[in-house]
XYZ file of C-alpha atoms in Angstrom:
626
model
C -10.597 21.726 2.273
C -12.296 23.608 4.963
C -9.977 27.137 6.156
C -9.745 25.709 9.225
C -7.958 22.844 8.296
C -5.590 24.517 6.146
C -5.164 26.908 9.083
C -4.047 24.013 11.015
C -1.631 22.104 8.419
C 0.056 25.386 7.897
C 0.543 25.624 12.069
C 1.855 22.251 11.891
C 3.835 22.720 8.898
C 6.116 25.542 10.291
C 5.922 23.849 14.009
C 8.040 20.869 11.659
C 10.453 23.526 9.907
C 11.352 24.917 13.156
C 12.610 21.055 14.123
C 14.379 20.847 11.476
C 15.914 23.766 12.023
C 16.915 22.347 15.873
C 18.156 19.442 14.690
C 20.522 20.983 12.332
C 21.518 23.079 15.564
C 22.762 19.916 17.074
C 24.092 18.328 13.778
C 26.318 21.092 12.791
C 28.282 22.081 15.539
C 28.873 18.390 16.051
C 30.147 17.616 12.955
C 32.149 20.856 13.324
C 33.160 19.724 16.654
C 34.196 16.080 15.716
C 36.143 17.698 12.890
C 38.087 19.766 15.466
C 38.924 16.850 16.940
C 40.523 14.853 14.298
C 42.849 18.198 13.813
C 44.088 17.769 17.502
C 42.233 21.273 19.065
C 40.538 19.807 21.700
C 39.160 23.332 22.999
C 38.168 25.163 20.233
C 36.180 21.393 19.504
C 34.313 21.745 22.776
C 32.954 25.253 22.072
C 31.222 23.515 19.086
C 29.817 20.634 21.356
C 28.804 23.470 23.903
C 27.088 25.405 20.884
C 25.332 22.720 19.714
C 23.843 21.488 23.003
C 22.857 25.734 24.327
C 20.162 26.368 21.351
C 18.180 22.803 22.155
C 18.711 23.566 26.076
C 16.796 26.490 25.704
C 14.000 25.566 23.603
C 13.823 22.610 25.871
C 13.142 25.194 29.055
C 10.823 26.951 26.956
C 8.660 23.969 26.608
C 9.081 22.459 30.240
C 8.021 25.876 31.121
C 4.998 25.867 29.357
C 4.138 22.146 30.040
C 3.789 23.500 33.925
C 2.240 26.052 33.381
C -0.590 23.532 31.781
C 0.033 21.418 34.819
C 2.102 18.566 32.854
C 5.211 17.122 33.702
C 6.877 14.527 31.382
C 10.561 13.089 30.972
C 11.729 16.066 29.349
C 13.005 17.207 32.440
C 15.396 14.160 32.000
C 16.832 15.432 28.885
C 17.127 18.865 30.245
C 19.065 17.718 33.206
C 21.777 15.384 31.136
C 22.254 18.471 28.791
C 22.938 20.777 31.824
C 24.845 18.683 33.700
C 26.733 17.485 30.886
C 28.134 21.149 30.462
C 28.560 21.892 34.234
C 30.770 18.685 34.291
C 32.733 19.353 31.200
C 31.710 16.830 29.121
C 30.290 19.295 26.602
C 30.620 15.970 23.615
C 27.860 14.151 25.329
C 25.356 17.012 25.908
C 26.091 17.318 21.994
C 25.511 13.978 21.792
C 22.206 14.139 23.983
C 20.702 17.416 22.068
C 21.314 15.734 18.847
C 19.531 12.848 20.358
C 16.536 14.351 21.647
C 15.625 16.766 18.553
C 16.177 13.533 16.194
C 13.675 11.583 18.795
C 11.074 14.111 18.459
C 11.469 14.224 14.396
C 11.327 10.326 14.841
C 8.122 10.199 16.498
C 6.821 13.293 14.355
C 7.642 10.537 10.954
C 5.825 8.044 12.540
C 2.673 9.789 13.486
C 2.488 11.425 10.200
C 3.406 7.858 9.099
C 0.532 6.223 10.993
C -2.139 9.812 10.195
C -1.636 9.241 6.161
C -4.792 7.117 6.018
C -6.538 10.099 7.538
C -4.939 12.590 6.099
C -5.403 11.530 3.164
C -9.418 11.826 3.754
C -9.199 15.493 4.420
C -6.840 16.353 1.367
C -9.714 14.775 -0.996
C -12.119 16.998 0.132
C -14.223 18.393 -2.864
C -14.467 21.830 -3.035
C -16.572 22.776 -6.084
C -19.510 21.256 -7.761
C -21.451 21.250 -11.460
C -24.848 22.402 -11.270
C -27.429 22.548 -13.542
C -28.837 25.911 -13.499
C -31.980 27.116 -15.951
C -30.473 24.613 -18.460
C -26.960 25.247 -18.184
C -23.902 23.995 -16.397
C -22.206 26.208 -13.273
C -19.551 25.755 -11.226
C -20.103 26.521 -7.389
C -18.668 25.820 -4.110
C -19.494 22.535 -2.299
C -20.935 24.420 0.604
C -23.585 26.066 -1.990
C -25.180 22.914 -2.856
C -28.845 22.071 -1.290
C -31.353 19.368 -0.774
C -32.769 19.233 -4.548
C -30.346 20.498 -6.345
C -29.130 18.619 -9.857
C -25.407 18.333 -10.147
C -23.081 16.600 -12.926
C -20.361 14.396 -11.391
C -17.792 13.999 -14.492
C -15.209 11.465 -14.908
C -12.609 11.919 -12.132
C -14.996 13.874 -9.865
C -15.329 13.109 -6.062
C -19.356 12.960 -5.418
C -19.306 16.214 -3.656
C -22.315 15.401 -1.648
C -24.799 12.431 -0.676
C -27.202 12.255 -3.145
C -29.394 10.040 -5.716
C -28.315 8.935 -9.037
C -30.094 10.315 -11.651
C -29.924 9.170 -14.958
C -27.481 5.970 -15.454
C -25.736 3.894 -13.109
C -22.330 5.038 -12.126
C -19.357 3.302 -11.323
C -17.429 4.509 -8.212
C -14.242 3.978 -6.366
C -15.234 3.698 -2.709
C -11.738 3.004 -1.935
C -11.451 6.387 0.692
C -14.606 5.706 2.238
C -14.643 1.809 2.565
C -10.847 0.580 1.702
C -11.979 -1.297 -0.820
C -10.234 -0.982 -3.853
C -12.678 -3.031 -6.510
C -15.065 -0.086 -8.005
C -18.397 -0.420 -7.392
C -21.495 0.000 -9.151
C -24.382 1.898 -8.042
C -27.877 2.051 -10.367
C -30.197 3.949 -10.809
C -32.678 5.454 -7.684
C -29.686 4.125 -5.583
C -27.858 6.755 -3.005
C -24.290 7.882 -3.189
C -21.812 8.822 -0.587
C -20.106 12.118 -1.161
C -16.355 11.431 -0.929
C -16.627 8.514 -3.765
C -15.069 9.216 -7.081
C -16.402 8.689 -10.196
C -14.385 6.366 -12.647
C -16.872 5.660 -14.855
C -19.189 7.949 -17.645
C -20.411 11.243 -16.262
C -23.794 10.608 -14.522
C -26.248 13.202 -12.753
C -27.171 13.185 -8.828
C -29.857 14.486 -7.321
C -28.603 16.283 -3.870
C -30.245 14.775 -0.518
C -28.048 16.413 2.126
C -26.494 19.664 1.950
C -22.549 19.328 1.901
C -21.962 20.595 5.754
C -24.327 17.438 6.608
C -23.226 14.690 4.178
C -20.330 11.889 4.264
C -17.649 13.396 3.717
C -18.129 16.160 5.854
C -18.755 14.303 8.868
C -15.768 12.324 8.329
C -13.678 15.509 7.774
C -14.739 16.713 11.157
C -14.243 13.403 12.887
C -10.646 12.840 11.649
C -9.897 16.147 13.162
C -10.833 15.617 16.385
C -9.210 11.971 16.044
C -6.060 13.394 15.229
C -6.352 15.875 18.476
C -7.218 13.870 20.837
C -5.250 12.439 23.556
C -5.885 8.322 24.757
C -6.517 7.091 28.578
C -3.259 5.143 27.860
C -1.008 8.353 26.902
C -2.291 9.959 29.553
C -1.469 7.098 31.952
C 1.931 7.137 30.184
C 2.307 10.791 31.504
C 1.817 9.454 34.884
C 4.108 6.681 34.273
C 6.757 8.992 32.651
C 6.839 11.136 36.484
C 7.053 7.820 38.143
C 10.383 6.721 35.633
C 11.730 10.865 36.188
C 12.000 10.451 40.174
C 13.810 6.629 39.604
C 16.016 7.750 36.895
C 17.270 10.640 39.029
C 17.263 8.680 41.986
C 19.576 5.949 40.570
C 22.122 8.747 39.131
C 22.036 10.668 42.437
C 22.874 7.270 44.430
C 25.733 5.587 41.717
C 27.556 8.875 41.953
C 27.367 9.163 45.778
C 28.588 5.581 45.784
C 31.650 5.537 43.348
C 31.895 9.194 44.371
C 32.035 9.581 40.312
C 29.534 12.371 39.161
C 29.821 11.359 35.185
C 28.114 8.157 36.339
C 25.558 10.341 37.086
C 25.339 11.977 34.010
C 25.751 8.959 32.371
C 22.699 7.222 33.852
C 20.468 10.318 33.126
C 21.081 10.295 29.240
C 20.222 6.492 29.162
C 16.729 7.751 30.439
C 16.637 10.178 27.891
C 14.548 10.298 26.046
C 11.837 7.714 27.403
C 9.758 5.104 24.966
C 7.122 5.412 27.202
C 5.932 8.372 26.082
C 6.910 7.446 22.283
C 5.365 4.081 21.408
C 2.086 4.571 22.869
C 0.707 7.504 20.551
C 2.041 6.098 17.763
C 0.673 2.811 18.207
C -2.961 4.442 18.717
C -2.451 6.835 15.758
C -1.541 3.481 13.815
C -4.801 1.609 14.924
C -6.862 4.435 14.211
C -5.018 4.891 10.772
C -5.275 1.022 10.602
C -9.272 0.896 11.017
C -9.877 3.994 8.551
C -8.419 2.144 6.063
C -11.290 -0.909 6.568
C -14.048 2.330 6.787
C -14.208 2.510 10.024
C -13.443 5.741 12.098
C -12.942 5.672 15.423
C -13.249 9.409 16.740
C -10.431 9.126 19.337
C -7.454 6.698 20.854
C -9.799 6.638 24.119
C -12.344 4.818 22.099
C -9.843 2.710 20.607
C -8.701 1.550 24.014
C -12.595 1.212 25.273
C -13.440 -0.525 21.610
C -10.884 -3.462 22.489
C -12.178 -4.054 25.769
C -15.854 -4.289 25.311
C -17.925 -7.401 26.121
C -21.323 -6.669 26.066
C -23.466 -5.465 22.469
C -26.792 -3.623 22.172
C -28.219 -3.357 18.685
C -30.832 -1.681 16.995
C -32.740 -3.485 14.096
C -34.192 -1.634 11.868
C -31.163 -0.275 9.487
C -28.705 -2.151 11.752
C -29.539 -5.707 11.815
C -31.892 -5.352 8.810
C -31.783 -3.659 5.009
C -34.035 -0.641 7.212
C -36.406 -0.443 3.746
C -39.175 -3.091 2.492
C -37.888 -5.269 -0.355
C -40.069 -7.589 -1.907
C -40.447 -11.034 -0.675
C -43.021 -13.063 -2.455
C -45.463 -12.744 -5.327
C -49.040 -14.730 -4.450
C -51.150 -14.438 -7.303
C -54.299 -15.626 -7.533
C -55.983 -18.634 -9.514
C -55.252 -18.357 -13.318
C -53.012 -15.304 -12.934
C -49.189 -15.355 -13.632
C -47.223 -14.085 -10.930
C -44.565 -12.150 -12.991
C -47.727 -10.522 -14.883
C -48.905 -9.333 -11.637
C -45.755 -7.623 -10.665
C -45.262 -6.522 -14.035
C -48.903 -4.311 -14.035
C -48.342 -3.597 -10.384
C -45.071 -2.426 -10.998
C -46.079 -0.313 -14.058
C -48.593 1.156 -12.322
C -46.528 2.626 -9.296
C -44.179 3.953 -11.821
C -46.935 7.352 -11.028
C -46.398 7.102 -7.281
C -43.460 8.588 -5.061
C -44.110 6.090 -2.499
C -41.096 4.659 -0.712
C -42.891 0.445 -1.057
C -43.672 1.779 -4.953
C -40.230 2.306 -5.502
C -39.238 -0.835 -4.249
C -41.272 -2.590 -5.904
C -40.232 -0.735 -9.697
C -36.459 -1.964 -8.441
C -37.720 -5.494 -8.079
C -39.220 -5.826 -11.134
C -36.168 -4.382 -12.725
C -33.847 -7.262 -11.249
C -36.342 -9.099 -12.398
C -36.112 -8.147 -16.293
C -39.146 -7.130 -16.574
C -40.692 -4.769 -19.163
C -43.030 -1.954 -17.334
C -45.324 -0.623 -20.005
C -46.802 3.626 -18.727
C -49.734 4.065 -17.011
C -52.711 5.990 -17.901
C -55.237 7.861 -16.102
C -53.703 7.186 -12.152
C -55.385 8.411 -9.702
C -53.573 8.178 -6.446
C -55.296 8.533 -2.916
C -52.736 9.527 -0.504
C -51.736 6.382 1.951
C -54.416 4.368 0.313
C -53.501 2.662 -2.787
C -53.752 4.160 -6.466
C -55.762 3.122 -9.655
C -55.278 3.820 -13.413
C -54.992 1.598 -16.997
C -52.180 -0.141 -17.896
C -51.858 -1.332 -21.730
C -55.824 -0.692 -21.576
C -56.006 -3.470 -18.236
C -57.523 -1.550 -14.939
C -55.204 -1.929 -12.301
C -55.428 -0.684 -8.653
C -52.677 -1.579 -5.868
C -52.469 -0.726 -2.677
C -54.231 -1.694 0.830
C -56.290 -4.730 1.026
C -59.317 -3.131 1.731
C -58.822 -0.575 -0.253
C -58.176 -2.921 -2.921
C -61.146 -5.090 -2.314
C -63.674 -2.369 -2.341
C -62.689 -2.308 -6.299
C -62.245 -5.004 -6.964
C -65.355 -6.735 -5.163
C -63.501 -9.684 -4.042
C -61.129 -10.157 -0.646
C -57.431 -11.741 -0.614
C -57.812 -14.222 2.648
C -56.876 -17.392 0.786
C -53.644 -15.507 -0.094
C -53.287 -14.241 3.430
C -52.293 -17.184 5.183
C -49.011 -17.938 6.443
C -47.368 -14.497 5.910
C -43.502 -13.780 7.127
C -43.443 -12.172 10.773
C -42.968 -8.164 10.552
C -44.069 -8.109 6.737
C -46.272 -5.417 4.665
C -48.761 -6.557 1.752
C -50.016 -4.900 -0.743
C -53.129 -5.814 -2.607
C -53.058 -6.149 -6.411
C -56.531 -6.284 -8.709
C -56.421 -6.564 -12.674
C -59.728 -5.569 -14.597
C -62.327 -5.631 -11.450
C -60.744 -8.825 -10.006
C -58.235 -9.674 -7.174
C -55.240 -10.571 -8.745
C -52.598 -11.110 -6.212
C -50.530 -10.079 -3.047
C -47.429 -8.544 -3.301
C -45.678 -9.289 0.143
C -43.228 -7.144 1.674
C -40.101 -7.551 4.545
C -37.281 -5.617 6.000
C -35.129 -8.227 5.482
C -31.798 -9.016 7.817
C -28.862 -8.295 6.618
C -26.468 -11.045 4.802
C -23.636 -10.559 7.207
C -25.533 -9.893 10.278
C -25.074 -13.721 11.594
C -21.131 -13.974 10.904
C -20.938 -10.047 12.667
C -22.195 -11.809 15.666
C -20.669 -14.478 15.655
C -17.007 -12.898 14.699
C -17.945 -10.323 17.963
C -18.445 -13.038 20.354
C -15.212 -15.107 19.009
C -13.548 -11.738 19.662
C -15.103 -11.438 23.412
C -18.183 -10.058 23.605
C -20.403 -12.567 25.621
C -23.646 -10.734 25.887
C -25.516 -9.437 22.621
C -29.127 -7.722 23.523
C -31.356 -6.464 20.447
C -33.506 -3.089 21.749
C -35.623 -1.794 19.104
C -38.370 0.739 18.648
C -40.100 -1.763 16.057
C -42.613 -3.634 16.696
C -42.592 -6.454 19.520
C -43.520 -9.631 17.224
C -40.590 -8.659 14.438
C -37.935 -8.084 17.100
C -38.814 -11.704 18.553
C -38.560 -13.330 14.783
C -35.103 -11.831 14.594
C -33.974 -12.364 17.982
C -35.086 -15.983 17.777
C -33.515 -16.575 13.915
C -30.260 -14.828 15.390
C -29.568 -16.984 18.570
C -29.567 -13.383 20.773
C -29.327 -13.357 24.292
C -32.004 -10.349 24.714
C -34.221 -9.025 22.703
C -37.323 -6.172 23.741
C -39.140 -4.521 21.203
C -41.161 -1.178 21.197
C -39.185 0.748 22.782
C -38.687 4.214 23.216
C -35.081 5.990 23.360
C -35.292 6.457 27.413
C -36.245 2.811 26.888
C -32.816 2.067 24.966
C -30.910 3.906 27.533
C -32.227 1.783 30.219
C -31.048 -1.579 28.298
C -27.541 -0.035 28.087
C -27.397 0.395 31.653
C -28.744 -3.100 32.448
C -26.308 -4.735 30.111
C -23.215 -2.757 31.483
C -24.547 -4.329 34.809
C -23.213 -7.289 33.928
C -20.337 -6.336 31.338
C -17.271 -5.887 32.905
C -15.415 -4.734 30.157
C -18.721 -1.879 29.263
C -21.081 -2.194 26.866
C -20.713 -1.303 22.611
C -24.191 0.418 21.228
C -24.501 -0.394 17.079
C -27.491 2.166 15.334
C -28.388 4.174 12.875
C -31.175 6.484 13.506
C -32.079 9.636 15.140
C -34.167 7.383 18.115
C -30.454 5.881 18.310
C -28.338 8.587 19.259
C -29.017 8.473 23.446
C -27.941 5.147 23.906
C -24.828 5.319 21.416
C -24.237 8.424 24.168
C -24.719 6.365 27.112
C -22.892 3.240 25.709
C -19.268 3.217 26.373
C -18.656 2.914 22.772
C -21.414 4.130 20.450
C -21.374 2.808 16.799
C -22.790 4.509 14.306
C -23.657 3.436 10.992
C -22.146 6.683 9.346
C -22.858 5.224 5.275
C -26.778 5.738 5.338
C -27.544 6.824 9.364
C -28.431 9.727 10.912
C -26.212 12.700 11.358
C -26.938 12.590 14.681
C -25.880 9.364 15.515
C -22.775 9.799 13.894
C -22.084 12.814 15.747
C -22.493 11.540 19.385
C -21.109 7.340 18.788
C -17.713 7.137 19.365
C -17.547 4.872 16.027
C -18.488 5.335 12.655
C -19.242 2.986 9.922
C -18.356 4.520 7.143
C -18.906 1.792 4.722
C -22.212 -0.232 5.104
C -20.902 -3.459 6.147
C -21.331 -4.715 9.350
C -18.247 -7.239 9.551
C -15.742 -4.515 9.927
C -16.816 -3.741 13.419
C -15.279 -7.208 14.516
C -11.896 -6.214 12.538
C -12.266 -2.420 13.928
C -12.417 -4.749 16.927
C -9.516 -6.863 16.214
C -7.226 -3.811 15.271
C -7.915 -1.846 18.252
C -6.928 -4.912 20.464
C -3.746 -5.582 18.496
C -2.731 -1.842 18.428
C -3.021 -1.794 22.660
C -1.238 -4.908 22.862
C 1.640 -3.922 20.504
C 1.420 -0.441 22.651
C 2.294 -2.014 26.036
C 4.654 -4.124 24.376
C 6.644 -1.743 22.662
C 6.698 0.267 26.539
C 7.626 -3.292 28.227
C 10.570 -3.645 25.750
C 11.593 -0.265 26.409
C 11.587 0.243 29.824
C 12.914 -3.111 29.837
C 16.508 -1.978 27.963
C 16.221 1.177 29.483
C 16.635 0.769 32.965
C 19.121 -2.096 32.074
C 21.186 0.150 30.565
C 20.834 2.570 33.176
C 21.987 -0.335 35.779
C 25.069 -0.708 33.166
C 25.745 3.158 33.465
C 24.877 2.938 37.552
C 28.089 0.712 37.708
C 30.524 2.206 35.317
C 29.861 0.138 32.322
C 29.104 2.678 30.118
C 30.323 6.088 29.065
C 27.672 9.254 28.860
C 28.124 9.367 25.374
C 27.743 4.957 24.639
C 24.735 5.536 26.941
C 22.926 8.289 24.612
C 23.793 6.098 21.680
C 22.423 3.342 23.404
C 18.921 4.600 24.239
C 18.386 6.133 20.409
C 18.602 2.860 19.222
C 15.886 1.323 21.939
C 13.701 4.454 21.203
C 14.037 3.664 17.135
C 13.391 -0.286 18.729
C 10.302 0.575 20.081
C 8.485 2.960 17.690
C 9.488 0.158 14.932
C 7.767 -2.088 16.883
C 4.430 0.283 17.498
C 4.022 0.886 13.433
C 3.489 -2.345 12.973
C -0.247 -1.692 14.064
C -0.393 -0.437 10.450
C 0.084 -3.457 9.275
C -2.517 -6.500 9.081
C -2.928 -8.511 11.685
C -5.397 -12.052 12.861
C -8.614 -10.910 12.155
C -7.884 -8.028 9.820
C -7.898 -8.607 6.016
């Protein structure tokens, strides 16, 4: 765990302890007092009351103080005001009562944030710090923040990947569970890439580092949590303003009910029904629950502002290469030639690339894997860079690569096998022994879940989705077309993406959601009013400026990160209907005599327990969430 984070939980740890420590300032000399009581010494009884109400008075003006000084003004001043006038009218019980009251609200709504934070808490405490590298043929143990692009590092059984990386040597089996909320283990093979943050649960494997650890996963996520967990919503914010609003009513109404019944404890009685407020308790907690909520489903929403701007959103802009589509070729057809078998072409093909580094000859060694095929080793390759390659595979001659490359060997062209090919593909020429043997065809193909992500985003109110890519023209028309969109433009540059966002927002109400992955990405997921990155296999980059992260690669869980964040704002403003609701009906009851000071502190606890009750249930699933 990073120092600074430690530095922080430590802060936060003795801000707690010295709450406890309040509360039991209040408890004590209550009990004490009560106790007094019962033994008939009425006096001595409210010296206990009055020393259990001075220590929370005064760290109440200490924080009041420096709440103005920052130019904030909340209902605090409420609870300051019952506790003072409580004393200055003799009724030293009830400013007991309202002390005890206000440091158990504040420990209240300190349990339910760290109730609703433990889903992203939990992220930071699993942290790795060290890693096993292999070093001149041995093992060493280093720190995390040592490892670089290149290195060779030994995740054992139990191990968290400690940064993003290739397996190695044999497929591992991973729990994903902190990065996705998925709880089934998943297997990942061979040449495949592996988030740091995953933990092994299978046999040791090897990984081959791609990111430093400052730049990978888990890092990222680290840093985004943090700033999650210290940022302040629009709608608490708003609640401030609210809270001044309820402040000048509250003390209005006590001011006028004891000018009326010319009874100042009606006064006093109305201000500790005010105090403290649920509007300034349910609405952080129900954000903190819907960003807890969506980290669970792997997604992380930076901030409660983007929460509230993620549930409003009604128009989409999407990238497609890496968004919509896989964002890597994968092999779509074998056309082999007259008298040649097609798996025999891939097979020699396949063999054959087994030399190159080439991003299409690795995809094409994976497909004849899933295929079952046998590759025998080549002999005598000879690769010309971005051309094709050549060499003897169980004593055949074999060349792949461009067609006219290709051809020039193999003295023969490939147009009867040309015909008809997918929009947006790549092919790659195959000839066996001086003779064209076959095309191996190529697509980035869309994603499986790309059609119900739509479709679950415009069921959840988005009513505009636009595709802007930097791909070529003819392949963003094939998938705008096979995808029903409302807009599509291809070839475009970033300035060019920027200037779809601002069109769409033109007509999007509600402000327009930006979903990419790359580097050519990250302006528009800035200009968007929510920017979604694709945080399992983008760019750092994009992740750093979107607003929300993907952090498992699955685009269906932006229509539940959708669903969650509407559900937390609506259980938010119900929570602060309900209690300003009970609240100001009890302070009508109080306005006319009907309740004591001390009945009227009792009763508001029990709305303010009500109504952050009512906000954690953001943490649990909801319509649309699974």
């Amino acid at each position: 765990m990073p120092e600074a984070v430690e530095g922080r939980m430590e802060a936060t740890g003795g801000s707690a302890r010295n709450r406890y420590l309040l509360l039991l300032a209040a408890v004590l000399p209550l009990a004490v007092g009560l106790a007094l009581l019962g033994l008939g010494r009425p006096a001595a009884a409210a010296i206990a009351f009055a020393a259990g109400t001075v220590p929370v008075l005064a760290v109440l003006v200490f924080d009041i103080a420096r709440a103005l000084r920052d130019g904030r003004i909340g209902l605090d001043v409420l609870a300051l005001l019952s506790m003072a006038t409580a004393l200055g009218f003799g009724e030293p019980l009830a400013g007991n009562v309202v002390a005890l009251m206000y440091a158990g609200g504040q420990q209240l709504e300190r349990f339910a944030a760290g109730r609703a934070r433990r889903e992203m808490s939990a992220l930071v405490a699993r942290a790795p710090r060290d890693a096993v590298r292999h070093e001149d043929g041995a093992l060493r143990i280093v720190p995390v923040d040592c490892l670089m692009p290149g290195d060779r590092v030994l995740v054992r059984q139990g191990d968290t990947v400690p940064a993003d990386g290739r397996i190695a040597d044999r497929a591992a089996v991973l729990d994903v569970s902190s990065l996705t909320g998925e709880a089934r283990p998943a297997r990942v093979e061979i040449g495949a890439e592996a988030a740091s943050g995953a933990v092994n649960v299978g046999e040791a494997f090897d990984l081959v580092v791609l990111r430093s650890a400052a730049e990978s996963t888990y890092a990222g996520i680290v840093r985004m949590v943090e700033a999650a967990a210290a940022s302040r919503a629009p709608m608490v914010r708003l609640a401030d303003r609210y809270a001044l609003g309820f402040l000048v009513a509250a003390v209005g109404l006590a001011v006028g009910a004891a000018l009326v019944s010319g009874d100042p404890r009606r006064a006093l009685a109305v201000l500790v029904v005010a105090t403290p407020c649920p509007l300034i308790l349910a609405v952080p907690v129900a954000l903190m629950s819907g960003l807890s909520r969506a980290a669970r489903r792997g997604v992380l929403v930076k901030n409660g502002g983007a929460l509230e701007k993620l549930a409003s959103v009604s128009a989409l802009v999407i990238d497609k290469t890496g968004t919509l589509t896989h964002g890597r070729a994968g092999l779509e057809e074998v056309r082999a030639a007259p008298g040649m078998d097609s798996d025999e072409v891939l097979r020699l093909a396949a063999s054959l690339d087994q030399a190159s580094s080439h991003v299409i000859a690795q995809a094409l060694v994976q497909a004849a894997g899933r295929r079952g095929l046998v590759l025998s080793p080549p002999r005598d390759v000879v690769e010309e860079g971005g051309v094709g390659l050549r060499g003897t595979v169980d004593g055949r001659a074999v060349a792949i690569g461009g067609a006219r490359y290709v051809s020039a060997l193999a003295g023969g062209d490939f147009a009867e096998l040309r015909t008809a090919l997918p929009p947006a593909s790549a092919v790659v020429a195959v000839a066996v022994d001086g003779r064209p043997a076959g095309l191996l065809v190529f697509t980035d193909r869309l994603r499986d879940d790309a059609a119900d992500m739509l479709g679950a985003l415009r069921r959840g109110g988005v009513t505009h989705i636009a595709l802007a890519s930097g791909d070529r023209a003819e392949a963003v028309d094939a998938v705008g077309r096979q995808l029903a969109l409302d807009d599509w433009a291809g070839e475009l540059s970033p300035q060019g993406k920027v200037e779809r966002i601002l069109r769409a927002r033109a007509g999007a109400p509600g402000g327009v959601m930006m979903v990419g992955d790359g580097v050519n990405d990250a302006p528009a997921l800035a200009a968007a009013d929510v920017g979604v990155a694709l945080g399992a296999r983008g760019a750092a980059a994009s992740a750093e400026v979107a607003d929300v992260v993907l952090l498992v690669d699955r685009l269906d869980r932006l229509a539940e990160a959708m669903a969650i964040a509407r559900r937390a704002l609506a259980i938010a403003r119900q929570s602060v209907g309900w209690g300003i609701g009970l609240s100001m009906a009890g302070m009508l009851a109080a306005a006319f005599g009907l309740l004591e000071p001390v009945e009227g502190a009792l009763l508001q606890e029990a709305i303010d327990v009500v109504v952050i009750l009512n906000a954690l249930r953001v943490l649990m699933p909801g319509p649309g969430e699974r």
